[in-house]
Amino acid sequence: MQHSALRQAITDGEQHLRPVLAEAQFQRYVEVGLALRAAFRTPALREVFIARLKPHRRLLAGPLPAGIHRHGMLPPQAPRRSLAEITDAELAQWLVDDGRLVYGEFTPQELDNYFAVLAPWLPEQGRGGGHFIDLGSGLGKVVMTAALALPGMRCSGVELLGYRHEMAQARLAALLAAGDAQAATAIAARVRLRQQDMFEADVSDATVVYLYSTCFAPLMERLGEKLARELPQGALVSTTTVPLLHPGFELLQRFDPPSVAWTTVFLYRRRDASRGAPVPARALYEPDGAAWEAAVRAAFALHDAEQGE
Ligand SMILES: C[S@@+](CC[C@H](N)C(=O)[O-])C[C@H]1O[C@@H](n2cnc3c(N)ncnc32)[C@H](O)[C@@H]1O
């Protein structure tokens, strides 16, 4: 009974209204995003759109950048600069920022599935101590579900965006209020939420690192290097959609959809640092150019069809 009340306290919020980015710190993001979105929507600019994005396609999670979709965080206005006025370096930086601002999460059922397949790899199925860390923890639901599912582990979340970190803290307060005092004390002692850049987070004592990496394709190379450098041997890393191709990690299991979730979940283990030949990371995440271009042209056609409706 108490457990279901606790679970209830950490549902909802996933459809939270994305704020339109108006703060000064996002001015450059908005400027470049508006130029790119206009080029996507304007038939005469589409060859330029393809030519400019193609060399950067490894920075994309899907064929198109998330921010130019209808539900992105760009304001509804015309661009001040055209795509031709945006430099290549600005474009590349924009694509990195765009991918990491995307929000997404597993459903409660998918999280249950995830913890069920993870537990057998943990000391005493998650009751034997250890540290679970969600890098890019958003609203904190994975961290809090982990605290309930893995009662012996400390559970931490690291989130970059202030408003998401605040939503996570409010959710944690709701979770603590939903249980009795003893349960609240026990959970509060094990859960930590931090507003921080994940590249600055200390993961050196992690037992498991969780990455909802579906939109982290441009960050995977750097993340792989950080995790290989800092994680203890034997630590586990799980990723979604995007594999972790760094040679410091061995694939333990791959869960294709819909066994755990709507997307593929990969489970890795930090291998003995002395094994595995170095592989140039850049080559690992380069999508095929022709396939990418075909998918973009299909997206143009879909956009035009929707406009005509
Ligand atoms: C796809 S969401 C996943 C949220 C959460 N892990 C979950 O599964 O429910 C990814 C989150 O990573 C955050 N993020 C992106 N780059 C980050 C960084 N450098 N440091 C910390 N968080 C970051 C985003 O703001 C976003 O909230």
mmCIF file of C-alpha atoms and ligand atoms in Angstrom:
data_model
loop_
_atom_site.group_PDB
_atom_site.id
_atom_site.type_symbol
_atom_site.label_atom_id
_atom_site.label_comp_id
_atom_site.label_asym_id
_atom_site.label_seq_id
_atom_site.Cartn_x
_atom_site.Cartn_y
_atom_site.Cartn_z
ATOM 1 C CA MET A 1 0.000 0.000 0.000
ATOM 2 C CA GLN A 2 2.703 2.416 1.066
ATOM 3 C CA HIS A 3 4.802 1.383 -1.947
ATOM 4 C CA SER A 4 2.013 2.191 -4.396
ATOM 5 C CA ALA A 5 1.471 5.608 -2.762
ATOM 6 C CA LEU A 6 5.179 6.279 -3.165
ATOM 7 C CA ARG A 7 5.057 5.185 -6.798
ATOM 8 C CA GLN A 8 2.073 7.427 -7.411
ATOM 9 C CA ALA A 9 4.040 10.402 -6.105
ATOM 10 C CA ILE A 10 6.572 10.120 -8.899
ATOM 11 C CA THR A 11 4.253 9.903 -11.893
ATOM 12 C CA ASP A 12 3.174 12.720 -14.228
ATOM 13 C CA GLY A 13 4.987 15.808 -15.383
ATOM 14 C CA GLU A 14 6.384 14.315 -18.585
ATOM 15 C CA GLN A 15 4.093 16.487 -20.706
ATOM 16 C CA HIS A 16 5.283 19.612 -18.879
ATOM 17 C CA LEU A 17 5.095 22.737 -20.952
ATOM 18 C CA ARG A 18 8.489 23.390 -22.477
ATOM 19 C CA PRO A 19 9.222 27.035 -21.912
ATOM 20 C CA VAL A 20 9.878 29.012 -25.062
ATOM 21 C CA LEU A 21 13.508 29.931 -24.665
ATOM 22 C CA ALA A 22 13.602 33.639 -23.998
ATOM 23 C CA GLU A 23 16.538 34.010 -21.591
ATOM 24 C CA ALA A 24 19.614 35.905 -22.770
ATOM 25 C CA GLN A 25 21.765 32.775 -22.400
ATOM 26 C CA PHE A 26 19.694 31.107 -25.175
ATOM 27 C CA GLN A 27 19.715 34.059 -27.577
ATOM 28 C CA ARG A 28 22.270 32.482 -29.886
ATOM 29 C CA TYR A 29 20.432 29.138 -29.785
ATOM 30 C CA VAL A 30 17.181 30.851 -30.806
ATOM 31 C CA GLU A 31 18.850 32.863 -33.559
ATOM 32 C CA VAL A 32 20.442 29.849 -35.244
ATOM 33 C CA GLY A 33 17.385 27.665 -34.640
ATOM 34 C CA LEU A 34 15.036 30.125 -36.327
ATOM 35 C CA ALA A 35 17.287 30.311 -39.400
ATOM 36 C CA LEU A 36 17.443 26.524 -39.631
ATOM 37 C CA ARG A 37 13.712 26.079 -39.111
ATOM 38 C CA ALA A 38 12.941 28.647 -41.826
ATOM 39 C CA ALA A 39 15.267 26.827 -44.256
ATOM 40 C CA PHE A 40 13.532 23.525 -43.474
ATOM 41 C CA ARG A 41 10.101 25.016 -44.137
ATOM 42 C CA THR A 42 10.981 26.998 -47.282
ATOM 43 C CA PRO A 43 11.239 24.838 -50.441
ATOM 44 C CA ALA A 44 13.744 27.234 -52.109
ATOM 45 C CA LEU A 45 16.151 26.890 -49.155
ATOM 46 C CA ARG A 46 16.050 23.135 -48.770
ATOM 47 C CA GLU A 47 19.127 22.270 -50.820
ATOM 48 C CA VAL A 48 21.084 24.693 -48.640
ATOM 49 C CA PHE A 49 19.542 23.058 -45.565
ATOM 50 C CA ILE A 50 20.829 19.653 -46.689
ATOM 51 C CA ALA A 51 24.227 20.952 -47.769
ATOM 52 C CA ARG A 52 24.814 22.731 -44.465
ATOM 53 C CA LEU A 53 23.592 19.930 -42.191
ATOM 54 C CA LYS A 54 25.047 16.934 -43.991
ATOM 55 C CA PRO A 55 28.639 17.380 -42.798
ATOM 56 C CA HIS A 56 27.303 17.586 -39.222
ATOM 57 C CA ARG A 57 24.900 14.654 -39.369
ATOM 58 C CA ARG A 58 26.730 12.737 -36.659
ATOM 59 C CA LEU A 59 25.567 15.451 -34.267
ATOM 60 C CA LEU A 60 21.917 14.520 -34.897
ATOM 61 C CA ALA A 61 19.877 11.952 -32.984
ATOM 62 C CA GLY A 62 17.452 11.434 -35.889
ATOM 63 C CA PRO A 63 17.301 12.813 -39.424
ATOM 64 C CA LEU A 64 16.251 16.265 -38.216
ATOM 65 C CA PRO A 65 17.280 18.364 -35.243
ATOM 66 C CA ALA A 66 14.631 18.154 -32.510
ATOM 67 C CA GLY A 67 14.375 21.934 -32.007
ATOM 68 C CA ILE A 68 12.938 22.682 -35.433
ATOM 69 C CA HIS A 69 9.963 20.389 -34.908
ATOM 70 C CA ARG A 70 6.630 21.993 -34.124
ATOM 71 C CA HIS A 71 6.927 21.240 -30.402
ATOM 72 C CA GLY A 72 10.465 22.529 -30.036
ATOM 73 C CA MET A 73 11.343 25.413 -27.707
ATOM 74 C CA LEU A 74 11.845 28.028 -30.447
ATOM 75 C CA PRO A 75 9.544 31.064 -30.361
ATOM 76 C CA PRO A 76 7.039 31.506 -33.216
ATOM 77 C CA GLN A 77 8.832 34.264 -35.116
ATOM 78 C CA ALA A 78 10.771 34.883 -38.330
ATOM 79 C CA PRO A 79 14.579 34.601 -38.255
ATOM 80 C CA ARG A 80 16.762 37.692 -38.031
ATOM 81 C CA ARG A 81 19.611 35.975 -39.849
ATOM 82 C CA SER A 82 19.464 33.582 -42.770
ATOM 83 C CA LEU A 83 21.164 30.190 -42.758
ATOM 84 C CA ALA A 84 23.792 31.599 -45.132
ATOM 85 C CA GLU A 85 24.825 34.056 -42.414
ATOM 86 C CA ILE A 86 25.301 31.336 -39.794
ATOM 87 C CA THR A 87 28.848 30.031 -39.591
ATOM 88 C CA ASP A 88 29.668 26.350 -39.613
ATOM 89 C CA ALA A 89 30.998 26.511 -36.068
ATOM 90 C CA GLU A 90 27.769 28.147 -34.869
ATOM 91 C CA LEU A 91 25.753 25.454 -36.597
ATOM 92 C CA ALA A 92 27.760 22.627 -35.029
ATOM 93 C CA GLN A 93 27.440 24.121 -31.542
ATOM 94 C CA TRP A 94 23.727 24.654 -32.078
ATOM 95 C CA LEU A 95 23.225 20.990 -32.980
ATOM 96 C CA VAL A 96 24.976 19.874 -29.804
ATOM 97 C CA ASP A 97 22.865 22.237 -27.671
ATOM 98 C CA ASP A 98 19.689 21.239 -29.471
ATOM 99 C CA GLY A 99 20.149 17.514 -28.837
ATOM 100 C CA ARG A 100 20.805 17.906 -25.170
ATOM 101 C CA LEU A 101 17.816 20.157 -24.497
ATOM 102 C CA VAL A 102 15.356 17.486 -25.621
ATOM 103 C CA TYR A 103 13.220 15.970 -22.888
ATOM 104 C CA GLY A 104 12.040 12.378 -22.899
ATOM 105 C CA GLU A 105 11.553 9.610 -20.383
ATOM 106 C CA PHE A 106 10.376 6.037 -19.968
ATOM 107 C CA THR A 107 6.850 5.273 -18.787
ATOM 108 C CA PRO A 108 6.469 3.784 -15.271
ATOM 109 C CA GLN A 109 5.968 0.341 -16.881
ATOM 110 C CA GLU A 110 9.149 0.743 -18.946
ATOM 111 C CA LEU A 111 11.054 1.734 -15.818
ATOM 112 C CA ASP A 112 9.744 -1.364 -14.025
ATOM 113 C CA ASN A 113 10.911 -3.472 -16.967
ATOM 114 C CA TYR A 114 14.287 -1.743 -16.895
ATOM 115 C CA PHE A 115 14.915 -2.299 -13.191
ATOM 116 C CA ALA A 116 13.764 -5.919 -13.514
ATOM 117 C CA VAL A 117 16.412 -6.669 -16.153
ATOM 118 C CA LEU A 118 19.080 -4.600 -14.382
ATOM 119 C CA ALA A 119 18.687 -6.123 -10.896
ATOM 120 C CA PRO A 120 20.279 -9.518 -11.680
ATOM 121 C CA TRP A 121 23.530 -7.733 -12.589
ATOM 122 C CA LEU A 122 23.700 -5.930 -9.235
ATOM 123 C CA PRO A 123 25.049 -7.062 -5.858
ATOM 124 C CA GLU A 124 22.135 -8.834 -4.136
ATOM 125 C CA GLN A 125 19.761 -7.575 -6.847
ATOM 126 C CA GLY A 126 20.223 -3.967 -5.738
ATOM 127 C CA ARG A 127 20.002 -4.632 -1.990
ATOM 128 C CA GLY A 128 23.718 -4.983 -1.483
ATOM 129 C CA GLY A 129 24.887 -1.365 -1.648
ATOM 130 C CA GLY A 130 26.331 0.623 -4.537
ATOM 131 C CA HIS A 131 25.566 3.863 -6.331
ATOM 132 C CA PHE A 132 23.113 4.407 -9.203
ATOM 133 C CA ILE A 133 23.656 7.663 -11.141
ATOM 134 C CA ASP A 134 21.389 9.152 -13.822
ATOM 135 C CA LEU A 135 23.393 11.602 -15.942
ATOM 136 C CA GLY A 136 20.906 14.089 -17.360
ATOM 137 C CA SER A 137 18.233 13.258 -14.784
ATOM 138 C CA GLY A 138 15.480 15.605 -15.958
ATOM 139 C CA LEU A 139 12.498 15.474 -13.617
ATOM 140 C CA GLY A 140 14.279 12.904 -11.452
ATOM 141 C CA LYS A 141 11.839 10.062 -11.998
ATOM 142 C CA VAL A 142 14.467 7.470 -12.850
ATOM 143 C CA VAL A 143 16.433 8.367 -9.726
ATOM 144 C CA MET A 144 13.366 8.115 -7.502
ATOM 145 C CA THR A 145 12.116 4.915 -9.116
ATOM 146 C CA ALA A 146 15.622 3.513 -8.624
ATOM 147 C CA ALA A 147 15.463 4.419 -4.942
ATOM 148 C CA LEU A 148 12.297 2.328 -4.618
ATOM 149 C CA ALA A 149 13.424 -0.540 -6.850
ATOM 150 C CA LEU A 150 16.996 -0.861 -5.533
ATOM 151 C CA PRO A 151 16.606 -0.395 -1.784
ATOM 152 C CA GLY A 152 20.269 -0.942 -0.955
ATOM 153 C CA MET A 153 21.679 1.649 -3.340
ATOM 154 C CA ARG A 154 22.369 5.351 -3.194
ATOM 155 C CA CYS A 155 20.677 7.032 -6.135
ATOM 156 C CA SER A 156 21.816 10.312 -7.667
ATOM 157 C CA GLY A 157 20.712 12.538 -10.504
ATOM 158 C CA VAL A 158 22.624 15.255 -12.305
ATOM 159 C CA GLU A 159 20.622 17.740 -14.394
ATOM 160 C CA LEU A 160 21.806 20.771 -16.339
ATOM 161 C CA LEU A 161 18.614 22.809 -16.690
ATOM 162 C CA GLY A 162 17.493 24.713 -13.606
ATOM 163 C CA TYR A 163 13.763 24.407 -14.196
ATOM 164 C CA ARG A 164 13.987 20.619 -14.593
ATOM 165 C CA HIS A 165 16.136 20.322 -11.473
ATOM 166 C CA GLU A 166 13.534 22.324 -9.543
ATOM 167 C CA MET A 167 10.743 20.090 -10.835
ATOM 168 C CA ALA A 168 12.766 17.074 -9.691
ATOM 169 C CA GLN A 169 13.225 18.543 -6.227
ATOM 170 C CA ALA A 170 9.485 19.217 -5.934
ATOM 171 C CA ARG A 171 8.816 15.633 -6.992
ATOM 172 C CA LEU A 172 11.244 14.317 -4.394
ATOM 173 C CA ALA A 173 9.470 16.381 -1.714
ATOM 174 C CA ALA A 174 6.151 14.831 -2.849
ATOM 175 C CA LEU A 175 7.670 11.357 -2.682
ATOM 176 C CA LEU A 176 8.988 11.931 0.839
ATOM 177 C CA ALA A 177 5.610 13.309 1.952
ATOM 178 C CA ALA A 178 3.744 10.306 0.529
ATOM 179 C CA GLY A 179 5.351 7.740 2.814
ATOM 180 C CA ASP A 180 5.588 7.404 6.575
ATOM 181 C CA ALA A 181 8.378 9.170 8.434
ATOM 182 C CA GLN A 182 10.601 6.091 8.509
ATOM 183 C CA ALA A 183 10.307 5.518 4.760
ATOM 184 C CA ALA A 184 10.928 9.204 4.090
ATOM 185 C CA THR A 185 14.078 9.255 6.201
ATOM 186 C CA ALA A 186 15.386 6.120 4.515
ATOM 187 C CA ILE A 187 14.767 7.469 1.008
ATOM 188 C CA ALA A 188 16.037 10.978 1.774
ATOM 189 C CA ALA A 189 19.291 9.479 3.019
ATOM 190 C CA ARG A 190 19.877 7.683 -0.288
ATOM 191 C CA VAL A 191 18.701 10.191 -2.927
ATOM 192 C CA ARG A 192 20.701 13.156 -4.212
ATOM 193 C CA LEU A 193 19.660 15.544 -6.973
ATOM 194 C CA ARG A 194 22.196 18.024 -8.254
ATOM 195 C CA GLN A 195 22.065 20.804 -10.815
ATOM 196 C CA GLN A 196 25.320 20.335 -12.637
ATOM 197 C CA ASP A 197 26.829 19.654 -16.042
ATOM 198 C CA MET A 198 27.212 15.892 -16.261
ATOM 199 C CA PHE A 199 30.707 16.319 -17.671
ATOM 200 C CA GLU A 200 31.683 17.805 -14.330
ATOM 201 C CA ALA A 201 29.947 15.166 -12.220
ATOM 202 C CA ASP A 202 31.990 12.767 -10.121
ATOM 203 C CA VAL A 203 31.129 9.221 -11.211
ATOM 204 C CA SER A 204 34.174 7.533 -9.711
ATOM 205 C CA ASP A 205 32.142 5.478 -7.210
ATOM 206 C CA ALA A 206 29.259 4.589 -9.554
ATOM 207 C CA THR A 207 27.975 1.028 -9.731
ATOM 208 C CA VAL A 208 25.547 1.893 -12.542
ATOM 209 C CA VAL A 209 25.334 4.929 -14.810
ATOM 210 C CA TYR A 210 21.986 5.435 -16.526
ATOM 211 C CA LEU A 211 21.922 7.477 -19.722
ATOM 212 C CA TYR A 212 18.686 8.271 -21.489
ATOM 213 C CA SER A 213 20.911 8.824 -24.472
ATOM 214 C CA THR A 214 18.338 8.833 -27.274
ATOM 215 C CA CYS A 215 19.240 12.459 -28.066
ATOM 216 C CA PHE A 216 22.839 12.335 -26.857
ATOM 217 C CA ALA A 217 24.379 11.087 -30.119
ATOM 218 C CA PRO A 218 26.675 14.142 -30.359
ATOM 219 C CA LEU A 219 27.789 13.671 -26.775
ATOM 220 C CA MET A 220 28.489 9.927 -26.862
ATOM 221 C CA GLU A 221 32.102 10.209 -27.855
ATOM 222 C CA ARG A 222 32.882 12.580 -24.956
ATOM 223 C CA LEU A 223 30.687 10.629 -22.552
ATOM 224 C CA GLY A 224 32.391 7.364 -23.466
ATOM 225 C CA GLU A 225 35.768 8.926 -22.808
ATOM 226 C CA LYS A 226 34.690 10.381 -19.456
ATOM 227 C CA LEU A 227 33.098 7.132 -18.293
ATOM 228 C CA ALA A 228 36.047 5.016 -19.426
ATOM 229 C CA ARG A 229 38.425 7.353 -17.603
ATOM 230 C CA GLU A 230 36.484 7.624 -14.346
ATOM 231 C CA LEU A 231 34.367 4.519 -13.767
ATOM 232 C CA PRO A 232 35.735 1.659 -11.718
ATOM 233 C CA GLN A 233 36.259 -1.627 -13.500
ATOM 234 C CA GLY A 234 33.047 -3.662 -13.488
ATOM 235 C CA ALA A 235 30.740 -0.621 -13.312
ATOM 236 C CA LEU A 236 27.638 -0.898 -15.485
ATOM 237 C CA VAL A 237 26.390 1.659 -17.998
ATOM 238 C CA SER A 238 23.030 1.537 -19.720
ATOM 239 C CA THR A 239 22.130 3.608 -22.756
ATOM 240 C CA THR A 240 18.960 4.059 -24.797
ATOM 241 C CA THR A 241 18.781 4.049 -28.611
ATOM 242 C CA VAL A 242 22.431 5.046 -29.088
ATOM 243 C CA PRO A 243 25.067 2.400 -28.344
ATOM 244 C CA LEU A 244 28.178 3.113 -26.318
ATOM 245 C CA LEU A 245 30.858 2.103 -28.777
ATOM 246 C CA HIS A 246 33.896 2.978 -26.691
ATOM 247 C CA PRO A 247 36.319 0.025 -26.466
ATOM 248 C CA GLY A 248 36.514 0.407 -22.683
ATOM 249 C CA PHE A 249 33.049 -1.150 -22.457
ATOM 250 C CA GLU A 250 31.746 -4.616 -23.270
ATOM 251 C CA LEU A 251 28.127 -5.150 -24.259
ATOM 252 C CA LEU A 252 26.439 -7.449 -21.736
ATOM 253 C CA GLN A 253 22.929 -7.423 -23.125
ATOM 254 C CA ARG A 254 20.845 -5.650 -25.707
ATOM 255 C CA PHE A 255 17.098 -5.344 -25.175
ATOM 256 C CA ASP A 256 15.262 -4.689 -28.420
ATOM 257 C CA PRO A 257 11.849 -3.022 -28.329
ATOM 258 C CA PRO A 258 9.340 -3.750 -26.967
ATOM 259 C CA SER A 259 10.974 -6.098 -24.420
ATOM 260 C CA VAL A 260 11.947 -3.296 -22.043
ATOM 261 C CA ALA A 261 10.889 -0.072 -23.727
ATOM 262 C CA TRP A 262 9.871 1.635 -26.972
ATOM 263 C CA THR A 263 13.530 1.879 -27.953
ATOM 264 C CA THR A 264 16.585 -0.339 -27.620
ATOM 265 C CA VAL A 265 18.282 -0.467 -24.236
ATOM 266 C CA PHE A 266 21.968 -1.430 -24.155
ATOM 267 C CA LEU A 267 23.719 -2.665 -21.013
ATOM 268 C CA TYR A 268 27.522 -2.409 -20.805
ATOM 269 C CA ARG A 269 30.255 -3.162 -18.295
ATOM 270 C CA ARG A 270 33.479 -1.234 -17.824
ATOM 271 C CA ARG A 271 36.104 -3.743 -18.859
ATOM 272 C CA ASP A 272 39.623 -4.197 -17.660
ATOM 273 C CA ALA A 273 41.345 -0.956 -18.683
ATOM 274 C CA SER A 274 44.250 -2.826 -20.256
ATOM 275 C CA ARG A 275 42.026 -4.657 -22.818
ATOM 276 C CA GLY A 276 40.554 -3.454 -26.089
ATOM 277 C CA ALA A 277 42.359 -1.682 -28.903
ATOM 278 C CA PRO A 278 41.590 2.035 -29.207
ATOM 279 C CA VAL A 279 39.088 2.826 -31.958
ATOM 280 C CA PRO A 280 38.824 6.327 -33.435
ATOM 281 C CA ALA A 281 35.608 7.480 -31.732
ATOM 282 C CA ARG A 282 34.683 9.891 -34.516
ATOM 283 C CA ALA A 283 34.158 7.085 -37.026
ATOM 284 C CA LEU A 284 31.863 5.230 -34.645
ATOM 285 C CA TYR A 285 28.896 7.577 -34.807
ATOM 286 C CA GLU A 286 28.864 8.678 -38.473
ATOM 287 C CA PRO A 287 25.455 7.880 -40.061
ATOM 288 C CA ASP A 288 25.350 6.959 -43.771
ATOM 289 C CA GLY A 289 25.054 10.159 -45.853
ATOM 290 C CA ALA A 290 22.663 8.876 -48.530
ATOM 291 C CA ALA A 291 20.291 7.305 -45.987
ATOM 292 C CA TRP A 292 20.310 10.508 -43.933
ATOM 293 C CA GLU A 293 19.530 12.640 -46.986
ATOM 294 C CA ALA A 294 16.670 10.362 -48.060
ATOM 295 C CA ALA A 295 15.145 10.618 -44.576
ATOM 296 C CA VAL A 296 15.404 14.426 -44.658
ATOM 297 C CA ARG A 297 13.705 14.597 -48.060
ATOM 298 C CA ALA A 298 10.917 12.378 -46.712
ATOM 299 C CA ALA A 299 10.548 14.828 -43.793
ATOM 300 C CA PHE A 300 10.237 17.746 -46.258
ATOM 301 C CA ALA A 301 7.452 15.880 -48.087
ATOM 302 C CA LEU A 302 5.666 15.101 -44.816
ATOM 303 C CA HIS A 303 5.895 18.728 -43.726
ATOM 304 C CA ASP A 304 4.438 19.918 -47.048
ATOM 305 C CA ALA A 305 1.630 17.374 -46.881
ATOM 306 C CA GLU A 306 0.754 18.545 -43.354
ATOM 307 C CA GLN A 307 0.748 22.165 -44.516
ATOM 308 C CA GLY A 308 -1.625 21.266 -47.350
ATOM 309 C CA GLU A 309 -4.082 19.570 -45.005
HETATM 310 C C1 LIG B 1 16.067 12.758 -22.419
HETATM 311 S S1 LIG B 1 16.108 13.588 -20.890
HETATM 312 C C2 LIG B 1 16.084 12.233 -19.752
HETATM 313 C C3 LIG B 1 15.690 12.570 -18.340
HETATM 314 C C4 LIG B 1 15.803 11.432 -17.343
HETATM 315 N N1 LIG B 1 17.109 10.810 -17.368
HETATM 316 C C5 LIG B 1 14.747 10.382 -17.580
HETATM 317 O O1 LIG B 1 15.080 9.396 -18.227
HETATM 318 O O2 LIG B 1 13.613 10.547 -17.145
HETATM 319 C C6 LIG B 1 17.829 14.118 -20.865
HETATM 320 C C7 LIG B 1 18.111 15.166 -19.859
HETATM 321 O O3 LIG B 1 19.510 15.416 -19.885
HETATM 322 C C8 LIG B 1 19.717 16.786 -19.581
HETATM 323 N N2 LIG B 1 21.077 17.168 -20.006
HETATM 324 C C9 LIG B 1 21.526 17.406 -21.260
HETATM 325 N N3 LIG B 1 22.832 17.736 -21.265
HETATM 326 C C10 LIG B 1 23.231 17.701 -19.977
HETATM 327 C C11 LIG B 1 24.463 17.954 -19.337
HETATM 328 N N4 LIG B 1 25.546 18.318 -20.016
HETATM 329 N N5 LIG B 1 24.522 17.817 -18.004
HETATM 330 C C12 LIG B 1 23.417 17.458 -17.297
HETATM 331 N N6 LIG B 1 22.206 17.227 -17.849
HETATM 332 C C13 LIG B 1 22.118 17.340 -19.172
HETATM 333 C C14 LIG B 1 18.589 17.479 -20.348
HETATM 334 O O4 LIG B 1 18.334 18.781 -19.858
HETATM 335 C C15 LIG B 1 17.431 16.492 -20.120
HETATM 336 O O5 LIG B 1 16.663 16.875 -19.011
#
